[in-house]
PDB file of C-alpha atoms in Angstrom:
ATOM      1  CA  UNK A   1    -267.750  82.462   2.411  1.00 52.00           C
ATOM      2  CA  UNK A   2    -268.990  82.492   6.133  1.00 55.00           C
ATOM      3  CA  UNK A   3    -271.374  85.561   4.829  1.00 57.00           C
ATOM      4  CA  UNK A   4    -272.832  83.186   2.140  1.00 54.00           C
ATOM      5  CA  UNK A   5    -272.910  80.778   4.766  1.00 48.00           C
ATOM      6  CA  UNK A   6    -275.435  82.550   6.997  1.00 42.00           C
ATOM      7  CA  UNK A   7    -277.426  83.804   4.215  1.00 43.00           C
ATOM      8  CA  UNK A   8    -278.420  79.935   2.996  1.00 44.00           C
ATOM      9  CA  UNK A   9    -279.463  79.365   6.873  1.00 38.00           C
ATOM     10  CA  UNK A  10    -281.737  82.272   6.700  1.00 38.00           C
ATOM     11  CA  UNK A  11    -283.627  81.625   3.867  1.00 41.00           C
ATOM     12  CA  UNK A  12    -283.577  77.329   4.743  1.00 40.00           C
ATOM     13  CA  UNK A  13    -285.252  79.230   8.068  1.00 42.00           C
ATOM     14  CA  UNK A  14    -287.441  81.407   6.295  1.00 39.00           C
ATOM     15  CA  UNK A  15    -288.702  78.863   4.179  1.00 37.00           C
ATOM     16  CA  UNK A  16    -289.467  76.670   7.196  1.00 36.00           C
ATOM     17  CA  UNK A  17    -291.101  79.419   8.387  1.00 36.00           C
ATOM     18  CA  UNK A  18    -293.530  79.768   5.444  1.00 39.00           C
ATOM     19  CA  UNK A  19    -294.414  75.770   5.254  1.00 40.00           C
ATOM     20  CA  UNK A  20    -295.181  76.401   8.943  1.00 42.00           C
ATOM     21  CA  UNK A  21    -297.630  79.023   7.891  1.00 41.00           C
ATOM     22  CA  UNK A  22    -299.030  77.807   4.947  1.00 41.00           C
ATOM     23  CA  UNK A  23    -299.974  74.157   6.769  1.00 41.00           C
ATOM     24  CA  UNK A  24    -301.318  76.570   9.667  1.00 42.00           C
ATOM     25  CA  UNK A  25    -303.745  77.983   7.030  1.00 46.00           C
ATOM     26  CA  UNK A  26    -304.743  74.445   5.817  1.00 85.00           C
ATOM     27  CA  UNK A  27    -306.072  73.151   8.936  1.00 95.00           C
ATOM     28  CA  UNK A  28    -309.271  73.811  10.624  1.00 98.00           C
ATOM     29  CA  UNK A  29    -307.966  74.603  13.684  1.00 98.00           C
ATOM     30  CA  UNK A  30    -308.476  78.244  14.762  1.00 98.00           C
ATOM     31  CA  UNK A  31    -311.386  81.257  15.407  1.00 98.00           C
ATOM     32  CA  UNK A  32    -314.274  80.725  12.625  1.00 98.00           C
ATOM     33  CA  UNK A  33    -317.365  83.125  12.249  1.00 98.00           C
ATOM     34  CA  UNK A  34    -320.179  80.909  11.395  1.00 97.00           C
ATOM     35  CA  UNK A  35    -322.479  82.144   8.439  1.00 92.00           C
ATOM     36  CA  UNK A  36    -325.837  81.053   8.456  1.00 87.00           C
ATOM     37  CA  UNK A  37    -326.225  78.979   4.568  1.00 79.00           C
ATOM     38  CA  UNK A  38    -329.734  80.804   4.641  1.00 82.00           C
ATOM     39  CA  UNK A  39    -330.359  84.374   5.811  1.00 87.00           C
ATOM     40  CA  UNK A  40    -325.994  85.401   5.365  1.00 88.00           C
ATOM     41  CA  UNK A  41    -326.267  86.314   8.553  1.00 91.00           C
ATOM     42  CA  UNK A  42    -322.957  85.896  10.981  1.00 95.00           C
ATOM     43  CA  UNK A  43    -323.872  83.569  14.081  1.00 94.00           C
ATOM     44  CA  UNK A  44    -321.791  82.591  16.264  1.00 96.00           C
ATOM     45  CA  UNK A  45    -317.725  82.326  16.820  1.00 98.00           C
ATOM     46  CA  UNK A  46    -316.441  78.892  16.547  1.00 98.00           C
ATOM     47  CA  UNK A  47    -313.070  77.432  18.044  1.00 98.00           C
ATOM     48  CA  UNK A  48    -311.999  74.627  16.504  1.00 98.00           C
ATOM     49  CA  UNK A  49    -308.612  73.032  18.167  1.00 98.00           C
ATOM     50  CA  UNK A  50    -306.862  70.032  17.627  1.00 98.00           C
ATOM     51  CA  UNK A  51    -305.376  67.417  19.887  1.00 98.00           C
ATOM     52  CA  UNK A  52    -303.812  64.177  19.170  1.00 97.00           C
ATOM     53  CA  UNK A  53    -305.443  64.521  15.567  1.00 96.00           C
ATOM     54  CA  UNK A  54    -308.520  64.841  16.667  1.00 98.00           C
ATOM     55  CA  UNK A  55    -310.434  68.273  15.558  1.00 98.00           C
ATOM     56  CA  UNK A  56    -313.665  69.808  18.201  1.00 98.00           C
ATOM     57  CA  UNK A  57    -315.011  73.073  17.700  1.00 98.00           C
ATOM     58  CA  UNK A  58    -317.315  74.544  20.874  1.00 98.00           C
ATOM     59  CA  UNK A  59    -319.199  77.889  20.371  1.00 98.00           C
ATOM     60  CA  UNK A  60    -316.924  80.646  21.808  1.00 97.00           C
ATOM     61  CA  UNK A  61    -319.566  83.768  21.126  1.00 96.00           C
ATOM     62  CA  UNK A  62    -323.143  84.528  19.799  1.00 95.00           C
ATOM     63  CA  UNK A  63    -323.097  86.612  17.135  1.00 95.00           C
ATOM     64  CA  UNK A  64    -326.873  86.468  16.096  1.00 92.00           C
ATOM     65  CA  UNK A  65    -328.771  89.670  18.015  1.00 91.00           C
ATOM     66  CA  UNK A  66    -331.722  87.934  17.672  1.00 90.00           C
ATOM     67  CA  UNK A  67    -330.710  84.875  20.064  1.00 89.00           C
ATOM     68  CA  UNK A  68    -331.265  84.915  23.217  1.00 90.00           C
ATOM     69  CA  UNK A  69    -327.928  85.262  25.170  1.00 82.00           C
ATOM     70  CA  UNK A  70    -329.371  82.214  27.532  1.00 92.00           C
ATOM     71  CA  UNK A  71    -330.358  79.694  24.626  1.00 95.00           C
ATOM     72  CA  UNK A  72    -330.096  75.943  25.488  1.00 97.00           C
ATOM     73  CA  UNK A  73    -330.437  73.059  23.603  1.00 97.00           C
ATOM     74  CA  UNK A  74    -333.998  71.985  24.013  1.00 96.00           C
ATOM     75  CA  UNK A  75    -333.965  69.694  20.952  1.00 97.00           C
ATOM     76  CA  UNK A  76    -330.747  67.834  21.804  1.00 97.00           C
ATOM     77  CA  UNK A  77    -331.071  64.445  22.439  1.00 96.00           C
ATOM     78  CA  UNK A  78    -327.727  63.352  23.910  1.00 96.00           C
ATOM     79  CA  UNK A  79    -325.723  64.791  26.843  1.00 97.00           C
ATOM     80  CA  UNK A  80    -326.270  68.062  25.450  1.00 98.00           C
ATOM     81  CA  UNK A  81    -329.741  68.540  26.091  1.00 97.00           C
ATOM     82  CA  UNK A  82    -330.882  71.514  27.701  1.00 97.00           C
ATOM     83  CA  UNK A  83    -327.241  72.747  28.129  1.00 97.00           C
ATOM     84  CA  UNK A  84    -326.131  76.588  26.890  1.00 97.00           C
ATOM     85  CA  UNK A  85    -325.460  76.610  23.580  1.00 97.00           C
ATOM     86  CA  UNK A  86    -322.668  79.477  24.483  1.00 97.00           C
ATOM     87  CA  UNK A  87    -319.750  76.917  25.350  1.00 97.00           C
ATOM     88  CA  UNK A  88    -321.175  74.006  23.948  1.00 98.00           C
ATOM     89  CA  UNK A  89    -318.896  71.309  21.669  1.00 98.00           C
ATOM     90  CA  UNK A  90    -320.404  71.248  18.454  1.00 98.00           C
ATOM     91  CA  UNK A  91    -317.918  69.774  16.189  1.00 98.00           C
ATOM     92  CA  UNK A  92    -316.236  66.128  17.445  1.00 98.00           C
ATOM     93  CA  UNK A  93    -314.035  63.866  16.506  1.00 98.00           C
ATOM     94  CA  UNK A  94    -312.798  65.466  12.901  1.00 98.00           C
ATOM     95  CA  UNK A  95    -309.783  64.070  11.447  1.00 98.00           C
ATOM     96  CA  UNK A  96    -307.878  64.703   8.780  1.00 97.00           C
ATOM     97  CA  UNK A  97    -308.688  62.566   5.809  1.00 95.00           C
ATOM     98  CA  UNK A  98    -305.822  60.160   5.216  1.00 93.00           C
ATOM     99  CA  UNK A  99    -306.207  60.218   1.494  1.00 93.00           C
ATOM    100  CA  UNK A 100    -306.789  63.707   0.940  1.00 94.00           C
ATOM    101  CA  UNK A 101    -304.846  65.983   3.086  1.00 93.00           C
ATOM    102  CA  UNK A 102    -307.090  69.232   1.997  1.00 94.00           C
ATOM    103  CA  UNK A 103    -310.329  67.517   3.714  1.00 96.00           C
ATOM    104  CA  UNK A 104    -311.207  66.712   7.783  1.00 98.00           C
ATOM    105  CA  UNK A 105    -314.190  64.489   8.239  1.00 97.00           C
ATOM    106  CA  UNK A 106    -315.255  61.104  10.381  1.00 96.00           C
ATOM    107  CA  UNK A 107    -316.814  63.419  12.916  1.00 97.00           C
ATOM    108  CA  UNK A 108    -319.780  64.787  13.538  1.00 98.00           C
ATOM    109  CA  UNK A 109    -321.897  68.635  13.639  1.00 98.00           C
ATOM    110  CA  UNK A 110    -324.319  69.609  15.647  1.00 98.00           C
ATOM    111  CA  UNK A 111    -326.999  72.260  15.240  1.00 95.00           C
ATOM    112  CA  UNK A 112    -328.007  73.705  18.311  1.00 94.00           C
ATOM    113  CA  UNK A 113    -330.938  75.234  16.879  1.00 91.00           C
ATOM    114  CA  UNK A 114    -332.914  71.811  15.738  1.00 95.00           C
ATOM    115  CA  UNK A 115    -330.883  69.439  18.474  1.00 97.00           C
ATOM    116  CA  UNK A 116    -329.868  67.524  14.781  1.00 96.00           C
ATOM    117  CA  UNK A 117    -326.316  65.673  14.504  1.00 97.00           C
ATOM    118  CA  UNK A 118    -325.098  65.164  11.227  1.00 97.00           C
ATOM    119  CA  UNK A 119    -321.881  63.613   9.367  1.00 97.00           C
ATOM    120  CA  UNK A 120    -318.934  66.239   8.970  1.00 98.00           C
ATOM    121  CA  UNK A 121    -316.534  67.381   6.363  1.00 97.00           C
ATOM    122  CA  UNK A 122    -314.252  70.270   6.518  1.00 98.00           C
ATOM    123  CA  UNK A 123    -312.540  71.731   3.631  1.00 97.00           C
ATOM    124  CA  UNK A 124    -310.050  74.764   4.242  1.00 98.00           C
ATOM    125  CA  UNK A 125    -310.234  77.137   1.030  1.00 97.00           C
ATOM    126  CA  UNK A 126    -308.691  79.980  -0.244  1.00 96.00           C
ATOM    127  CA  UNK A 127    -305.246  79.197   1.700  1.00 94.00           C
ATOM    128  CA  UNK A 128    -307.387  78.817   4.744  1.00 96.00           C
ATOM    129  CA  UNK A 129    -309.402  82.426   5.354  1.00 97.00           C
ATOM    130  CA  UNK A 130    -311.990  80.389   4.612  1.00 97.00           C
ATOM    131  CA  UNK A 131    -314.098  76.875   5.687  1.00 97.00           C
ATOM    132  CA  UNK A 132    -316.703  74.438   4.259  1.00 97.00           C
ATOM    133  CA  UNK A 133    -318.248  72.838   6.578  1.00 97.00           C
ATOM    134  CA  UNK A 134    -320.906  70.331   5.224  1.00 96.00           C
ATOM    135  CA  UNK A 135    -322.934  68.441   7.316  1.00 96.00           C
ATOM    136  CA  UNK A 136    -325.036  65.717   5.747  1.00 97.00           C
ATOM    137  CA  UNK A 137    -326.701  62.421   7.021  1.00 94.00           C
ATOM    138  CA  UNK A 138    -325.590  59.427   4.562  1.00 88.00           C
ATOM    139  CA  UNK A 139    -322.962  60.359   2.229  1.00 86.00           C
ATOM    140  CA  UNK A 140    -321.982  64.074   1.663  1.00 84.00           C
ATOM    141  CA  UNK A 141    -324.056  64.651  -1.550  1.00 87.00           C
ATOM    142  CA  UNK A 142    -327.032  64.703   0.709  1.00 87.00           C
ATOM    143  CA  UNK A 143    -326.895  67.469   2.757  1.00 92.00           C
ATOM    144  CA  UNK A 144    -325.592  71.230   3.068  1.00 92.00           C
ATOM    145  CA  UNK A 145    -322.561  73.286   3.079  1.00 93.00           C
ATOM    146  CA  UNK A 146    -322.000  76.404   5.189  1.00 94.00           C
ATOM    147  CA  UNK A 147    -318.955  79.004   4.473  1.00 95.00           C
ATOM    148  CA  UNK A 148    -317.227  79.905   7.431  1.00 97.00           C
ATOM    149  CA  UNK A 149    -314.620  82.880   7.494  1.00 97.00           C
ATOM    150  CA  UNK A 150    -311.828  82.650  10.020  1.00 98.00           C
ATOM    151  CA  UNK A 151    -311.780  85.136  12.105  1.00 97.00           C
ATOM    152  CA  UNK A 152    -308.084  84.752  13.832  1.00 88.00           C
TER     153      UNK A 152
END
């Protein structure tokens, strides 16, 4: 009896365990290679953390050989004009949507390389090795989605 006993606790552990990691893989937080929607080519590293509910992402590494290691903002138009991209918050105040728990949005995305902010959603896919990210100005049918691919 005491063996069967210890055998339900592991697996009640081991399926807490896997609910642990499966709502891991549905949130945005983590490592995400950015893929540019036009050439295919990789761009950056993203980290995307959460606190208090609240999702940022700030560029962790330049991927794109072609940028120059030193690039700045020249196009922002808020605090984050002229400041190094490398570093630099690009993703703010995400949340997860209260309706539907598969999508993060309310925040907002900005492209370094045209200083541009736009609306965010975030969409974890394929049990989260995977990210839309679709920023659009208005409502989301107006605007354009990039696949990111986690990277840790």
């Amino acid at each position: 009896m005491r063996q069967r006993s210890v055998h339900h606790l592991l697996a009640a552990f081991a399926l807490l365990l896997a609910a642990g990691v499966a709502w891991a893989q549905a949130s945005p937080a983590g490592l995400w290679k950015t893929i540019d929607d036009n050439t295919k080519k990789e761009k950056s590293l993203v980290r995307i953390v959460e606190s208090g509910g609240i999702y940022t992402g700030r560029v962790e590494k330049i991927l794109d050989t072609t940028a120059p290691p030193d690039a700045v903002c020249k196009d922002c138009t808020d605090e984050r004009k002229d400041k190094p991209v490398l570093g630099m918050t690009i993703l703010r105040n995400v949340r997860q949507d209260a309706d539907d728990k598969s999508l993060f949005g309310g925040g907002d995305i900005l492209d370094p390389n045209n200083g541009k902010v736009y609306s965010v959603r975030l969409k974890p896919i394929d049990n989260g090795a995977r990210l839309e990210v679709r920023g659009y100005i208005g409502a989301p049918l107006l605007g354009r989605t990039q696949t990111w691919i986690r990277a840790e």
